mmCIF file with all atom_site columns, C-alpha atoms and ligand atoms in Angstrom:
data_model
loop_
_atom_site.group_PDB
_atom_site.id
_atom_site.type_symbol
_atom_site.label_atom_id
_atom_site.label_alt_id
_atom_site.label_comp_id
_atom_site.label_asym_id
_atom_site.label_entity_id
_atom_site.label_seq_id
_atom_site.pdbx_PDB_ins_code
_atom_site.Cartn_x
_atom_site.Cartn_y
_atom_site.Cartn_z
_atom_site.occupancy
_atom_site.B_iso_or_equiv
_atom_site.pdbx_formal_charge
_atom_site.auth_seq_id
_atom_site.auth_comp_id
_atom_site.auth_asym_id
_atom_site.auth_atom_id
_atom_site.pdbx_PDB_model_num
ATOM   1   C  CA  . MET A 1 1   ? 19.923  15.843 -26.841 1.00 0.00 ? 1   MET A CA  1
ATOM   2   C  CA  . ARG A 1 2   ? 17.700  17.942 -29.164 1.00 0.00 ? 2   ARG A CA  1
ATOM   3   C  CA  . GLN A 1 3   ? 14.982  15.332 -28.866 1.00 0.00 ? 3   GLN A CA  1
ATOM   4   C  CA  . ILE A 1 4   ? 15.206  15.881 -25.035 1.00 0.00 ? 4   ILE A CA  1
ATOM   5   C  CA  . LEU A 1 5   ? 14.991  19.514 -25.254 1.00 0.00 ? 5   LEU A CA  1
ATOM   6   C  CA  . ILE A 1 6   ? 11.941  19.266 -27.561 1.00 0.00 ? 6   ILE A CA  1
ATOM   7   C  CA  . THR A 1 7   ? 10.321  16.834 -25.075 1.00 0.00 ? 7   THR A CA  1
ATOM   8   C  CA  . VAL A 1 8   ? 10.825  19.103 -22.217 1.00 0.00 ? 8   VAL A CA  1
ATOM   9   C  CA  . ALA A 1 9   ? 9.703   22.100 -24.170 1.00 0.00 ? 9   ALA A CA  1
ATOM   10  C  CA  . VAL A 1 10  ? 6.480   20.167 -25.029 1.00 0.00 ? 10  VAL A CA  1
ATOM   11  C  CA  . TRP A 1 11  ? 5.932   19.270 -21.521 1.00 0.00 ? 11  TRP A CA  1
ATOM   12  C  CA  . LEU A 1 12  ? 6.440   22.606 -20.098 1.00 0.00 ? 12  LEU A CA  1
ATOM   13  C  CA  . MET A 1 13  ? 3.783   23.835 -22.668 1.00 0.00 ? 13  MET A CA  1
ATOM   14  C  CA  . SER A 1 14  ? 1.307   21.340 -21.815 1.00 0.00 ? 14  SER A CA  1
ATOM   15  C  CA  . LEU A 1 15  ? 1.723   22.302 -18.077 1.00 0.00 ? 15  LEU A CA  1
ATOM   16  C  CA  . LEU A 1 16  ? 1.423   25.996 -19.016 1.00 0.00 ? 16  LEU A CA  1
ATOM   17  C  CA  . TYR A 1 17  ? -1.847  25.254 -21.078 1.00 0.00 ? 17  TYR A CA  1
ATOM   18  C  CA  . ALA A 1 18  ? -3.250  22.766 -18.504 1.00 0.00 ? 18  ALA A CA  1
ATOM   19  C  CA  . SER A 1 19  ? -3.237  25.395 -15.697 1.00 0.00 ? 19  SER A CA  1
ATOM   20  C  CA  . ALA A 1 20  ? -4.183  28.148 -17.992 1.00 0.00 ? 20  ALA A CA  1
ATOM   21  C  CA  . GLN A 1 21  ? -7.202  26.868 -19.516 1.00 0.00 ? 21  GLN A CA  1
ATOM   22  C  CA  . PHE A 1 22  ? -10.958 26.532 -19.010 1.00 0.00 ? 22  PHE A CA  1
ATOM   23  C  CA  . THR A 1 23  ? -12.325 23.355 -19.871 1.00 0.00 ? 23  THR A CA  1
ATOM   24  C  CA  . LEU A 1 24  ? -15.591 22.000 -21.130 1.00 0.00 ? 24  LEU A CA  1
ATOM   25  C  CA  . PRO A 1 25  ? -17.595 20.126 -18.417 1.00 0.00 ? 25  PRO A CA  1
ATOM   26  C  CA  . ALA A 1 26  ? -19.133 16.748 -19.009 1.00 0.00 ? 26  ALA A CA  1
ATOM   27  C  CA  . LEU A 1 27  ? -22.981 16.610 -18.845 1.00 0.00 ? 27  LEU A CA  1
ATOM   28  C  CA  . PRO A 1 28  ? -24.228 15.045 -15.766 1.00 0.00 ? 28  PRO A CA  1
ATOM   29  C  CA  . TYR A 1 29  ? -26.485 12.840 -17.787 1.00 0.00 ? 29  TYR A CA  1
ATOM   30  C  CA  . LYS A 1 30  ? -26.705 11.205 -21.157 1.00 0.00 ? 30  LYS A CA  1
ATOM   31  C  CA  . TYR A 1 31  ? -27.396 13.291 -24.406 1.00 0.00 ? 31  TYR A CA  1
ATOM   32  C  CA  . ASN A 1 32  ? -30.709 11.709 -24.646 1.00 0.00 ? 32  ASN A CA  1
ATOM   33  C  CA  . ALA A 1 33  ? -31.661 11.974 -20.850 1.00 0.00 ? 33  ALA A CA  1
ATOM   34  C  CA  . LEU A 1 34  ? -33.851 14.901 -21.233 1.00 0.00 ? 34  LEU A CA  1
ATOM   35  C  CA  . GLU A 1 35  ? -35.960 13.402 -24.212 1.00 0.00 ? 35  GLU A CA  1
ATOM   36  C  CA  . PRO A 1 36  ? -38.681 14.012 -25.248 1.00 0.00 ? 36  PRO A CA  1
ATOM   37  C  CA  . TYR A 1 37  ? -38.430 17.573 -23.830 1.00 0.00 ? 37  TYR A CA  1
ATOM   38  C  CA  . ILE A 1 38  ? -35.091 18.470 -25.128 1.00 0.00 ? 38  ILE A CA  1
ATOM   39  C  CA  . ASP A 1 39  ? -33.802 16.194 -27.802 1.00 0.00 ? 39  ASP A CA  1
ATOM   40  C  CA  . SER A 1 40  ? -30.304 14.380 -27.863 1.00 0.00 ? 40  SER A CA  1
ATOM   41  C  CA  . THR A 1 41  ? -29.042 16.164 -31.084 1.00 0.00 ? 41  THR A CA  1
ATOM   42  C  CA  . THR A 1 42  ? -29.698 19.734 -29.689 1.00 0.00 ? 42  THR A CA  1
ATOM   43  C  CA  . MET A 1 43  ? -27.868 18.708 -26.477 1.00 0.00 ? 43  MET A CA  1
ATOM   44  C  CA  . TYR A 1 44  ? -25.075 17.097 -28.293 1.00 0.00 ? 44  TYR A CA  1
ATOM   45  C  CA  . ILE A 1 45  ? -24.457 20.303 -30.593 1.00 0.00 ? 45  ILE A CA  1
ATOM   46  C  CA  . HIS A 1 46  ? -25.127 22.690 -27.782 1.00 0.00 ? 46  HIS A CA  1
ATOM   47  C  CA  . LEU A 1 47  ? -22.385 21.277 -25.730 1.00 0.00 ? 47  LEU A CA  1
ATOM   48  C  CA  . ASN A 1 48  ? -19.843 20.349 -28.069 1.00 0.00 ? 48  ASN A CA  1
ATOM   49  C  CA  . ASN A 1 49  ? -20.229 22.919 -30.786 1.00 0.00 ? 49  ASN A CA  1
ATOM   50  C  CA  . HIS A 1 50  ? -21.632 25.984 -28.967 1.00 0.00 ? 50  HIS A CA  1
ATOM   51  C  CA  . HIS A 1 51  ? -20.416 25.770 -25.439 1.00 0.00 ? 51  HIS A CA  1
ATOM   52  C  CA  . ALA A 1 52  ? -17.064 24.284 -26.571 1.00 0.00 ? 52  ALA A CA  1
ATOM   53  C  CA  . ALA A 1 53  ? -16.510 27.463 -28.760 1.00 0.00 ? 53  ALA A CA  1
ATOM   54  C  CA  . TYR A 1 54  ? -17.030 29.781 -25.801 1.00 0.00 ? 54  TYR A CA  1
ATOM   55  C  CA  . VAL A 1 55  ? -14.466 27.764 -23.910 1.00 0.00 ? 55  VAL A CA  1
ATOM   56  C  CA  . THR A 1 56  ? -12.008 27.889 -26.789 1.00 0.00 ? 56  THR A CA  1
ATOM   57  C  CA  . ASN A 1 57  ? -12.471 31.570 -27.284 1.00 0.00 ? 57  ASN A CA  1
ATOM   58  C  CA  . LEU A 1 58  ? -12.375 32.407 -23.726 1.00 0.00 ? 58  LEU A CA  1
ATOM   59  C  CA  . ASN A 1 59  ? -8.945  30.658 -23.375 1.00 0.00 ? 59  ASN A CA  1
ATOM   60  C  CA  . LYS A 1 60  ? -7.573  32.372 -26.547 1.00 0.00 ? 60  LYS A CA  1
ATOM   61  C  CA  . ALA A 1 61  ? -8.679  35.833 -25.068 1.00 0.00 ? 61  ALA A CA  1
ATOM   62  C  CA  . LEU A 1 62  ? -6.900  35.052 -21.928 1.00 0.00 ? 62  LEU A CA  1
ATOM   63  C  CA  . LEU A 1 63  ? -3.768  33.740 -23.634 1.00 0.00 ? 63  LEU A CA  1
ATOM   64  C  CA  . ASN A 1 64  ? -1.460  36.984 -23.135 1.00 0.00 ? 64  ASN A CA  1
ATOM   65  C  CA  . TYR A 1 65  ? -3.113  37.563 -19.659 1.00 0.00 ? 65  TYR A CA  1
ATOM   66  C  CA  . PRO A 1 66  ? -1.403  34.985 -17.267 1.00 0.00 ? 66  PRO A CA  1
ATOM   67  C  CA  . ASP A 1 67  ? -2.705  36.974 -14.326 1.00 0.00 ? 67  ASP A CA  1
ATOM   68  C  CA  . LEU A 1 68  ? -6.269  36.871 -15.647 1.00 0.00 ? 68  LEU A CA  1
ATOM   69  C  CA  . GLN A 1 69  ? -5.905  33.012 -16.393 1.00 0.00 ? 69  GLN A CA  1
ATOM   70  C  CA  . LYS A 1 70  ? -5.434  32.348 -12.648 1.00 0.00 ? 70  LYS A CA  1
ATOM   71  C  CA  . LYS A 1 71  ? -8.795  33.910 -11.745 1.00 0.00 ? 71  LYS A CA  1
ATOM   72  C  CA  . ASP A 1 72  ? -12.185 31.676 -11.664 1.00 0.00 ? 72  ASP A CA  1
ATOM   73  C  CA  . ILE A 1 73  ? -14.833 32.490 -13.941 1.00 0.00 ? 73  ILE A CA  1
ATOM   74  C  CA  . GLN A 1 74  ? -16.896 34.239 -11.468 1.00 0.00 ? 74  GLN A CA  1
ATOM   75  C  CA  . GLN A 1 75  ? -14.232 36.706 -10.633 1.00 0.00 ? 75  GLN A CA  1
ATOM   76  C  CA  . LEU A 1 76  ? -13.544 37.243 -14.231 1.00 0.00 ? 76  LEU A CA  1
ATOM   77  C  CA  . LEU A 1 77  ? -17.175 38.309 -14.764 1.00 0.00 ? 77  LEU A CA  1
ATOM   78  C  CA  . ALA A 1 78  ? -17.506 40.262 -11.640 1.00 0.00 ? 78  ALA A CA  1
ATOM   79  C  CA  . ASP A 1 79  ? -14.924 42.488 -12.881 1.00 0.00 ? 79  ASP A CA  1
ATOM   80  C  CA  . VAL A 1 80  ? -15.510 42.279 -16.619 1.00 0.00 ? 80  VAL A CA  1
ATOM   81  C  CA  . SER A 1 81  ? -15.702 46.113 -17.195 1.00 0.00 ? 81  SER A CA  1
ATOM   82  C  CA  . LYS A 1 82  ? -12.221 46.632 -15.815 1.00 0.00 ? 82  LYS A CA  1
ATOM   83  C  CA  . LEU A 1 83  ? -10.635 44.090 -18.197 1.00 0.00 ? 83  LEU A CA  1
ATOM   84  C  CA  . PRO A 1 84  ? -8.322  45.266 -20.799 1.00 0.00 ? 84  PRO A CA  1
ATOM   85  C  CA  . GLU A 1 85  ? -9.997  46.880 -23.816 1.00 0.00 ? 85  GLU A CA  1
ATOM   86  C  CA  . ASP A 1 86  ? -8.719  44.344 -26.305 1.00 0.00 ? 86  ASP A CA  1
ATOM   87  C  CA  . ILE A 1 87  ? -10.243 41.393 -24.340 1.00 0.00 ? 87  ILE A CA  1
ATOM   88  C  CA  . LYS A 1 88  ? -13.442 42.886 -22.740 1.00 0.00 ? 88  LYS A CA  1
ATOM   89  C  CA  . THR A 1 89  ? -15.731 41.898 -25.208 1.00 0.00 ? 89  THR A CA  1
ATOM   90  C  CA  . ALA A 1 90  ? -14.387 38.580 -25.745 1.00 0.00 ? 90  ALA A CA  1
ATOM   91  C  CA  . VAL A 1 91  ? -14.544 37.528 -22.141 1.00 0.00 ? 91  VAL A CA  1
ATOM   92  C  CA  . ARG A 1 92  ? -17.932 39.225 -21.673 1.00 0.00 ? 92  ARG A CA  1
ATOM   93  C  CA  . ASN A 1 93  ? -19.383 36.952 -24.596 1.00 0.00 ? 93  ASN A CA  1
ATOM   94  C  CA  . ASN A 1 94  ? -17.319 33.739 -24.311 1.00 0.00 ? 94  ASN A CA  1
ATOM   95  C  CA  . GLY A 1 95  ? -16.695 33.786 -20.423 1.00 0.00 ? 95  GLY A CA  1
ATOM   96  C  CA  . GLY A 1 96  ? -20.445 34.550 -19.928 1.00 0.00 ? 96  GLY A CA  1
ATOM   97  C  CA  . GLY A 1 97  ? -21.306 31.842 -22.370 1.00 0.00 ? 97  GLY A CA  1
ATOM   98  C  CA  . HIS A 1 98  ? -18.999 29.420 -20.389 1.00 0.00 ? 98  HIS A CA  1
ATOM   99  C  CA  . TYR A 1 99  ? -20.490 30.138 -16.954 1.00 0.00 ? 99  TYR A CA  1
ATOM   100 C  CA  . ASN A 1 100 ? -23.999 30.289 -18.250 1.00 0.00 ? 100 ASN A CA  1
ATOM   101 C  CA  . HIS A 1 101 ? -23.962 26.823 -19.982 1.00 0.00 ? 101 HIS A CA  1
ATOM   102 C  CA  . SER A 1 102 ? -22.057 25.201 -17.256 1.00 0.00 ? 102 SER A CA  1
ATOM   103 C  CA  . LEU A 1 103 ? -24.785 26.181 -14.828 1.00 0.00 ? 103 LEU A CA  1
ATOM   104 C  CA  . PHE A 1 104 ? -27.560 25.546 -17.272 1.00 0.00 ? 104 PHE A CA  1
ATOM   105 C  CA  . TRP A 1 105 ? -26.524 21.842 -17.600 1.00 0.00 ? 105 TRP A CA  1
ATOM   106 C  CA  . LYS A 1 106 ? -26.565 21.210 -13.944 1.00 0.00 ? 106 LYS A CA  1
ATOM   107 C  CA  . LEU A 1 107 ? -30.053 22.973 -13.602 1.00 0.00 ? 107 LEU A CA  1
ATOM   108 C  CA  . MET A 1 108 ? -31.448 20.174 -15.716 1.00 0.00 ? 108 MET A CA  1
ATOM   109 C  CA  . ALA A 1 109 ? -32.321 16.637 -15.039 1.00 0.00 ? 109 ALA A CA  1
ATOM   110 C  CA  . PRO A 1 110 ? -34.086 13.845 -16.613 1.00 0.00 ? 110 PRO A CA  1
ATOM   111 C  CA  . ALA A 1 111 ? -37.820 14.277 -15.948 1.00 0.00 ? 111 ALA A CA  1
ATOM   112 C  CA  . GLY A 1 112 ? -39.292 13.399 -12.337 1.00 0.00 ? 112 GLY A CA  1
ATOM   113 C  CA  . SER A 1 113 ? -35.772 12.712 -11.010 1.00 0.00 ? 113 SER A CA  1
ATOM   114 C  CA  . ALA A 1 114 ? -35.429 15.986 -8.999  1.00 0.00 ? 114 ALA A CA  1
ATOM   115 C  CA  . PRO A 1 115 ? -38.916 17.418 -8.105  1.00 0.00 ? 115 PRO A CA  1
ATOM   116 C  CA  . MET A 1 116 ? -39.718 20.472 -6.221  1.00 0.00 ? 116 MET A CA  1
ATOM   117 C  CA  . SER A 1 117 ? -39.670 20.019 -2.317  1.00 0.00 ? 117 SER A CA  1
ATOM   118 C  CA  . ASN A 1 118 ? -42.341 21.419 -0.151  1.00 0.00 ? 118 ASN A CA  1
ATOM   119 C  CA  . ALA A 1 119 ? -39.726 23.976 1.180   1.00 0.00 ? 119 ALA A CA  1
ATOM   120 C  CA  . LEU A 1 120 ? -38.911 25.329 -2.173  1.00 0.00 ? 120 LEU A CA  1
ATOM   121 C  CA  . GLU A 1 121 ? -42.516 25.388 -3.265  1.00 0.00 ? 121 GLU A CA  1
ATOM   122 C  CA  . LYS A 1 122 ? -43.103 27.834 -0.174  1.00 0.00 ? 122 LYS A CA  1
ATOM   123 C  CA  . ARG A 1 123 ? -40.080 29.896 -1.130  1.00 0.00 ? 123 ARG A CA  1
ATOM   124 C  CA  . LEU A 1 124 ? -41.595 30.429 -4.457  1.00 0.00 ? 124 LEU A CA  1
ATOM   125 C  CA  . ALA A 1 125 ? -45.065 31.118 -3.479  1.00 0.00 ? 125 ALA A CA  1
ATOM   126 C  CA  . ASP A 1 126 ? -43.653 33.607 -0.883  1.00 0.00 ? 126 ASP A CA  1
ATOM   127 C  CA  . GLY A 1 127 ? -41.694 35.260 -3.755  1.00 0.00 ? 127 GLY A CA  1
ATOM   128 C  CA  . PHE A 1 128 ? -44.235 35.401 -6.267  1.00 0.00 ? 128 PHE A CA  1
ATOM   129 C  CA  . GLY A 1 129 ? -47.678 34.413 -5.000  1.00 0.00 ? 129 GLY A CA  1
ATOM   130 C  CA  . SER A 1 130 ? -47.793 30.765 -6.053  1.00 0.00 ? 130 SER A CA  1
ATOM   131 C  CA  . VAL A 1 131 ? -45.506 28.373 -8.228  1.00 0.00 ? 131 VAL A CA  1
ATOM   132 C  CA  . ASP A 1 132 ? -47.951 28.964 -10.944 1.00 0.00 ? 132 ASP A CA  1
ATOM   133 C  CA  . ALA A 1 133 ? -47.515 32.611 -10.831 1.00 0.00 ? 133 ALA A CA  1
ATOM   134 C  CA  . PHE A 1 134 ? -43.518 32.184 -10.715 1.00 0.00 ? 134 PHE A CA  1
ATOM   135 C  CA  . LYS A 1 135 ? -43.867 30.118 -13.757 1.00 0.00 ? 135 LYS A CA  1
ATOM   136 C  CA  . THR A 1 136 ? -46.122 32.415 -15.620 1.00 0.00 ? 136 THR A CA  1
ATOM   137 C  CA  . LYS A 1 137 ? -43.645 35.307 -14.820 1.00 0.00 ? 137 LYS A CA  1
ATOM   138 C  CA  . PHE A 1 138 ? -40.664 33.407 -15.978 1.00 0.00 ? 138 PHE A CA  1
ATOM   139 C  CA  . GLU A 1 139 ? -42.271 32.267 -19.153 1.00 0.00 ? 139 GLU A CA  1
ATOM   140 C  CA  . ALA A 1 140 ? -43.342 35.863 -20.023 1.00 0.00 ? 140 ALA A CA  1
ATOM   141 C  CA  . ALA A 1 141 ? -39.805 37.006 -19.411 1.00 0.00 ? 141 ALA A CA  1
ATOM   142 C  CA  . SER A 1 142 ? -38.468 34.428 -21.810 1.00 0.00 ? 142 SER A CA  1
ATOM   143 C  CA  . LEU A 1 143 ? -40.799 35.495 -24.410 1.00 0.00 ? 143 LEU A CA  1
ATOM   144 C  CA  . SER A 1 144 ? -40.273 39.027 -24.269 1.00 0.00 ? 144 SER A CA  1
ATOM   145 C  CA  . ARG A 1 145 ? -36.529 38.497 -24.691 1.00 0.00 ? 145 ARG A CA  1
ATOM   146 C  CA  . PHE A 1 146 ? -36.038 40.015 -28.273 1.00 0.00 ? 146 PHE A CA  1
ATOM   147 C  CA  . GLY A 1 147 ? -33.258 37.782 -30.011 1.00 0.00 ? 147 GLY A CA  1
ATOM   148 C  CA  . SER A 1 148 ? -30.873 35.816 -28.114 1.00 0.00 ? 148 SER A CA  1
ATOM   149 C  CA  . GLY A 1 149 ? -30.408 35.728 -24.355 1.00 0.00 ? 149 GLY A CA  1
ATOM   150 C  CA  . TRP A 1 150 ? -31.090 34.034 -21.098 1.00 0.00 ? 150 TRP A CA  1
ATOM   151 C  CA  . VAL A 1 151 ? -33.949 34.045 -18.291 1.00 0.00 ? 151 VAL A CA  1
ATOM   152 C  CA  . TRP A 1 152 ? -32.973 33.939 -14.746 1.00 0.00 ? 152 TRP A CA  1
ATOM   153 C  CA  . LEU A 1 153 ? -34.406 33.434 -11.397 1.00 0.00 ? 153 LEU A CA  1
ATOM   154 C  CA  . LEU A 1 154 ? -32.120 35.461 -9.077  1.00 0.00 ? 154 LEU A CA  1
ATOM   155 C  CA  . LYS A 1 155 ? -31.585 35.840 -5.476  1.00 0.00 ? 155 LYS A CA  1
ATOM   156 C  CA  . ASP A 1 156 ? -30.481 39.505 -4.903  1.00 0.00 ? 156 ASP A CA  1
ATOM   157 C  CA  . VAL A 1 157 ? -28.298 40.795 -2.017  1.00 0.00 ? 157 VAL A CA  1
ATOM   158 C  CA  . ASP A 1 158 ? -31.366 41.104 0.527   1.00 0.00 ? 158 ASP A CA  1
ATOM   159 C  CA  . GLY A 1 159 ? -32.350 37.374 -0.321  1.00 0.00 ? 159 GLY A CA  1
ATOM   160 C  CA  . LYS A 1 160 ? -35.204 38.374 -2.355  1.00 0.00 ? 160 LYS A CA  1
ATOM   161 C  CA  . LEU A 1 161 ? -36.106 36.427 -5.464  1.00 0.00 ? 161 LEU A CA  1
ATOM   162 C  CA  . LYS A 1 162 ? -36.393 38.080 -8.803  1.00 0.00 ? 162 LYS A CA  1
ATOM   163 C  CA  . ILE A 1 163 ? -36.973 37.088 -12.628 1.00 0.00 ? 163 ILE A CA  1
ATOM   164 C  CA  . LYS A 1 164 ? -34.806 38.904 -14.901 1.00 0.00 ? 164 LYS A CA  1
ATOM   165 C  CA  . SER A 1 165 ? -33.390 38.378 -18.538 1.00 0.00 ? 165 SER A CA  1
ATOM   166 C  CA  . THR A 1 166 ? -30.268 39.364 -20.063 1.00 0.00 ? 166 THR A CA  1
ATOM   167 C  CA  . ALA A 1 167 ? -29.175 39.785 -23.790 1.00 0.00 ? 167 ALA A CA  1
ATOM   168 C  CA  . ASN A 1 168 ? -26.486 37.447 -25.313 1.00 0.00 ? 168 ASN A CA  1
ATOM   169 C  CA  . GLN A 1 169 ? -24.258 35.732 -22.855 1.00 0.00 ? 169 GLN A CA  1
ATOM   170 C  CA  . ASP A 1 170 ? -24.421 38.465 -20.088 1.00 0.00 ? 170 ASP A CA  1
ATOM   171 C  CA  . ASN A 1 171 ? -25.346 37.347 -16.617 1.00 0.00 ? 171 ASN A CA  1
ATOM   172 C  CA  . SER A 1 172 ? -26.303 38.781 -13.333 1.00 0.00 ? 172 SER A CA  1
ATOM   173 C  CA  . LEU A 1 173 ? -22.560 38.312 -11.942 1.00 0.00 ? 173 LEU A CA  1
ATOM   174 C  CA  . MET A 1 174 ? -21.198 40.922 -14.308 1.00 0.00 ? 174 MET A CA  1
ATOM   175 C  CA  . ASP A 1 175 ? -20.621 44.595 -13.028 1.00 0.00 ? 175 ASP A CA  1
ATOM   176 C  CA  . LEU A 1 176 ? -21.879 46.008 -16.320 1.00 0.00 ? 176 LEU A CA  1
ATOM   177 C  CA  . VAL A 1 177 ? -25.221 44.303 -15.971 1.00 0.00 ? 177 VAL A CA  1
ATOM   178 C  CA  . GLU A 1 178 ? -28.115 46.382 -14.163 1.00 0.00 ? 178 GLU A CA  1
ATOM   179 C  CA  . SER A 1 179 ? -29.695 43.533 -12.014 1.00 0.00 ? 179 SER A CA  1
ATOM   180 C  CA  . LYS A 1 180 ? -27.237 41.882 -9.963  1.00 0.00 ? 180 LYS A CA  1
ATOM   181 C  CA  . GLY A 1 181 ? -27.963 38.672 -8.089  1.00 0.00 ? 181 GLY A CA  1
ATOM   182 C  CA  . LYS A 1 182 ? -26.986 35.132 -7.642  1.00 0.00 ? 182 LYS A CA  1
ATOM   183 C  CA  . PRO A 1 183 ? -28.429 32.892 -10.432 1.00 0.00 ? 183 PRO A CA  1
ATOM   184 C  CA  . ILE A 1 184 ? -30.637 30.231 -9.007  1.00 0.00 ? 184 ILE A CA  1
ATOM   185 C  CA  . LEU A 1 185 ? -32.235 29.067 -12.376 1.00 0.00 ? 185 LEU A CA  1
ATOM   186 C  CA  . ALA A 1 186 ? -31.443 29.647 -15.804 1.00 0.00 ? 186 ALA A CA  1
ATOM   187 C  CA  . LEU A 1 187 ? -32.720 29.211 -19.108 1.00 0.00 ? 187 LEU A CA  1
ATOM   188 C  CA  . ASP A 1 188 ? -31.085 29.594 -22.387 1.00 0.00 ? 188 ASP A CA  1
ATOM   189 C  CA  . VAL A 1 189 ? -33.444 31.216 -25.092 1.00 0.00 ? 189 VAL A CA  1
ATOM   190 C  CA  . TRP A 1 190 ? -30.990 31.349 -27.834 1.00 0.00 ? 190 TRP A CA  1
ATOM   191 C  CA  . GLU A 1 191 ? -32.665 29.882 -30.905 1.00 0.00 ? 191 GLU A CA  1
ATOM   192 C  CA  . HIS A 1 192 ? -29.516 27.090 -31.000 1.00 0.00 ? 192 HIS A CA  1
ATOM   193 C  CA  . ALA A 1 193 ? -31.269 25.842 -27.627 1.00 0.00 ? 193 ALA A CA  1
ATOM   194 C  CA  . TYR A 1 194 ? -34.383 24.720 -29.175 1.00 0.00 ? 194 TYR A CA  1
ATOM   195 C  CA  . TYR A 1 195 ? -34.657 25.257 -33.012 1.00 0.00 ? 195 TYR A CA  1
ATOM   196 C  CA  . LEU A 1 196 ? -34.036 21.716 -34.087 1.00 0.00 ? 196 LEU A CA  1
ATOM   197 C  CA  . LYS A 1 197 ? -37.177 20.487 -32.131 1.00 0.00 ? 197 LYS A CA  1
ATOM   198 C  CA  . TYR A 1 198 ? -39.393 23.464 -31.708 1.00 0.00 ? 198 TYR A CA  1
ATOM   199 C  CA  . GLN A 1 199 ? -38.292 25.646 -34.656 1.00 0.00 ? 199 GLN A CA  1
ATOM   200 C  CA  . SER A 1 200 ? -39.780 29.198 -33.946 1.00 0.00 ? 200 SER A CA  1
ATOM   201 C  CA  . LYS A 1 201 ? -42.045 28.068 -31.118 1.00 0.00 ? 201 LYS A CA  1
ATOM   202 C  CA  . ARG A 1 202 ? -40.164 29.400 -28.230 1.00 0.00 ? 202 ARG A CA  1
ATOM   203 C  CA  . ALA A 1 203 ? -43.001 29.193 -25.841 1.00 0.00 ? 203 ALA A CA  1
ATOM   204 C  CA  . ALA A 1 204 ? -43.387 25.543 -26.488 1.00 0.00 ? 204 ALA A CA  1
ATOM   205 C  CA  . TYR A 1 205 ? -39.706 24.997 -25.382 1.00 0.00 ? 205 TYR A CA  1
ATOM   206 C  CA  . VAL A 1 206 ? -40.135 26.980 -22.310 1.00 0.00 ? 206 VAL A CA  1
ATOM   207 C  CA  . LYS A 1 207 ? -43.089 24.977 -21.221 1.00 0.00 ? 207 LYS A CA  1
ATOM   208 C  CA  . ALA A 1 208 ? -41.186 21.899 -21.864 1.00 0.00 ? 208 ALA A CA  1
ATOM   209 C  CA  . PHE A 1 209 ? -38.440 23.108 -19.878 1.00 0.00 ? 209 PHE A CA  1
ATOM   210 C  CA  . TRP A 1 210 ? -40.493 22.784 -16.499 1.00 0.00 ? 210 TRP A CA  1
ATOM   211 C  CA  . SER A 1 211 ? -40.315 19.121 -17.189 1.00 0.00 ? 211 SER A CA  1
ATOM   212 C  CA  . VAL A 1 212 ? -36.669 18.786 -16.807 1.00 0.00 ? 212 VAL A CA  1
ATOM   213 C  CA  . VAL A 1 213 ? -35.666 21.444 -14.266 1.00 0.00 ? 213 VAL A CA  1
ATOM   214 C  CA  . ASN A 1 214 ? -33.510 20.061 -11.398 1.00 0.00 ? 214 ASN A CA  1
ATOM   215 C  CA  . TRP A 1 215 ? -35.367 21.506 -8.617  1.00 0.00 ? 215 TRP A CA  1
ATOM   216 C  CA  . THR A 1 216 ? -33.023 19.747 -6.202  1.00 0.00 ? 216 THR A CA  1
ATOM   217 C  CA  . GLU A 1 217 ? -30.055 21.948 -7.614  1.00 0.00 ? 217 GLU A CA  1
ATOM   218 C  CA  . VAL A 1 218 ? -32.262 25.023 -7.628  1.00 0.00 ? 218 VAL A CA  1
ATOM   219 C  CA  . GLU A 1 219 ? -32.906 24.612 -3.986  1.00 0.00 ? 219 GLU A CA  1
ATOM   220 C  CA  . ARG A 1 220 ? -29.213 23.920 -3.194  1.00 0.00 ? 220 ARG A CA  1
ATOM   221 C  CA  . LEU A 1 221 ? -28.239 27.136 -4.944  1.00 0.00 ? 221 LEU A CA  1
ATOM   222 C  CA  . LEU A 1 222 ? -30.874 29.120 -3.226  1.00 0.00 ? 222 LEU A CA  1
ATOM   223 C  CA  . ASN A 1 223 ? -29.639 27.889 0.209   1.00 0.00 ? 223 ASN A CA  1
ATOM   224 C  CA  . GLU A 1 224 ? -25.931 27.930 -0.545  1.00 0.00 ? 224 GLU A CA  1
HETATM 225 MN MN1 . MN3 B 2 .   ? -26.679 28.119 -25.695 1.00 0.00 ? 1   MN3 B MN1 1
#
């Protein structure tokens, strides 16, 4: 009888956890798929150490807040300033980390597999003068981000394209971030994203990133 009770208790706990927890996504390609631009070891560590830690710590922060566990990540971030004081910073950092990385993986693809369409080229040229001008501005934003953070191509409420940078794991969905908008393209400029291959040469990493951008996904997000 005791054994049965324990089994039922474990089963109930697993149900509770299964519904509560955010989970680490699988990469949509192999770890070495972005070589030589982003190396396999960096991809492996970035997903399984860094991103996994954000997921674990986000779940831990929400452990005593069953109502918040039911929200999706975008809702949590949109109201992050209104969260209880004891978990606000943890959700900002780890929820942001989970959302940003989940998006980042999907915004990359093996070189040459998801080229820019003529329609997207035109949208970028309309917004920034030319695709080259867009890239130059995006690169400049990634180099001027002091310390850890992200660089974004955003679509604001008026549908206008903007390049912005945020510190740490902040993003433009958070109510406490100044420049709001829908993330269309994201680049992680934390050192962990490039240090093994590029050491302190962030500029070389940013240049290499253009070779593995999934422009098909960028365009889908833009038109969504
Ligand atoms: Mn990262």
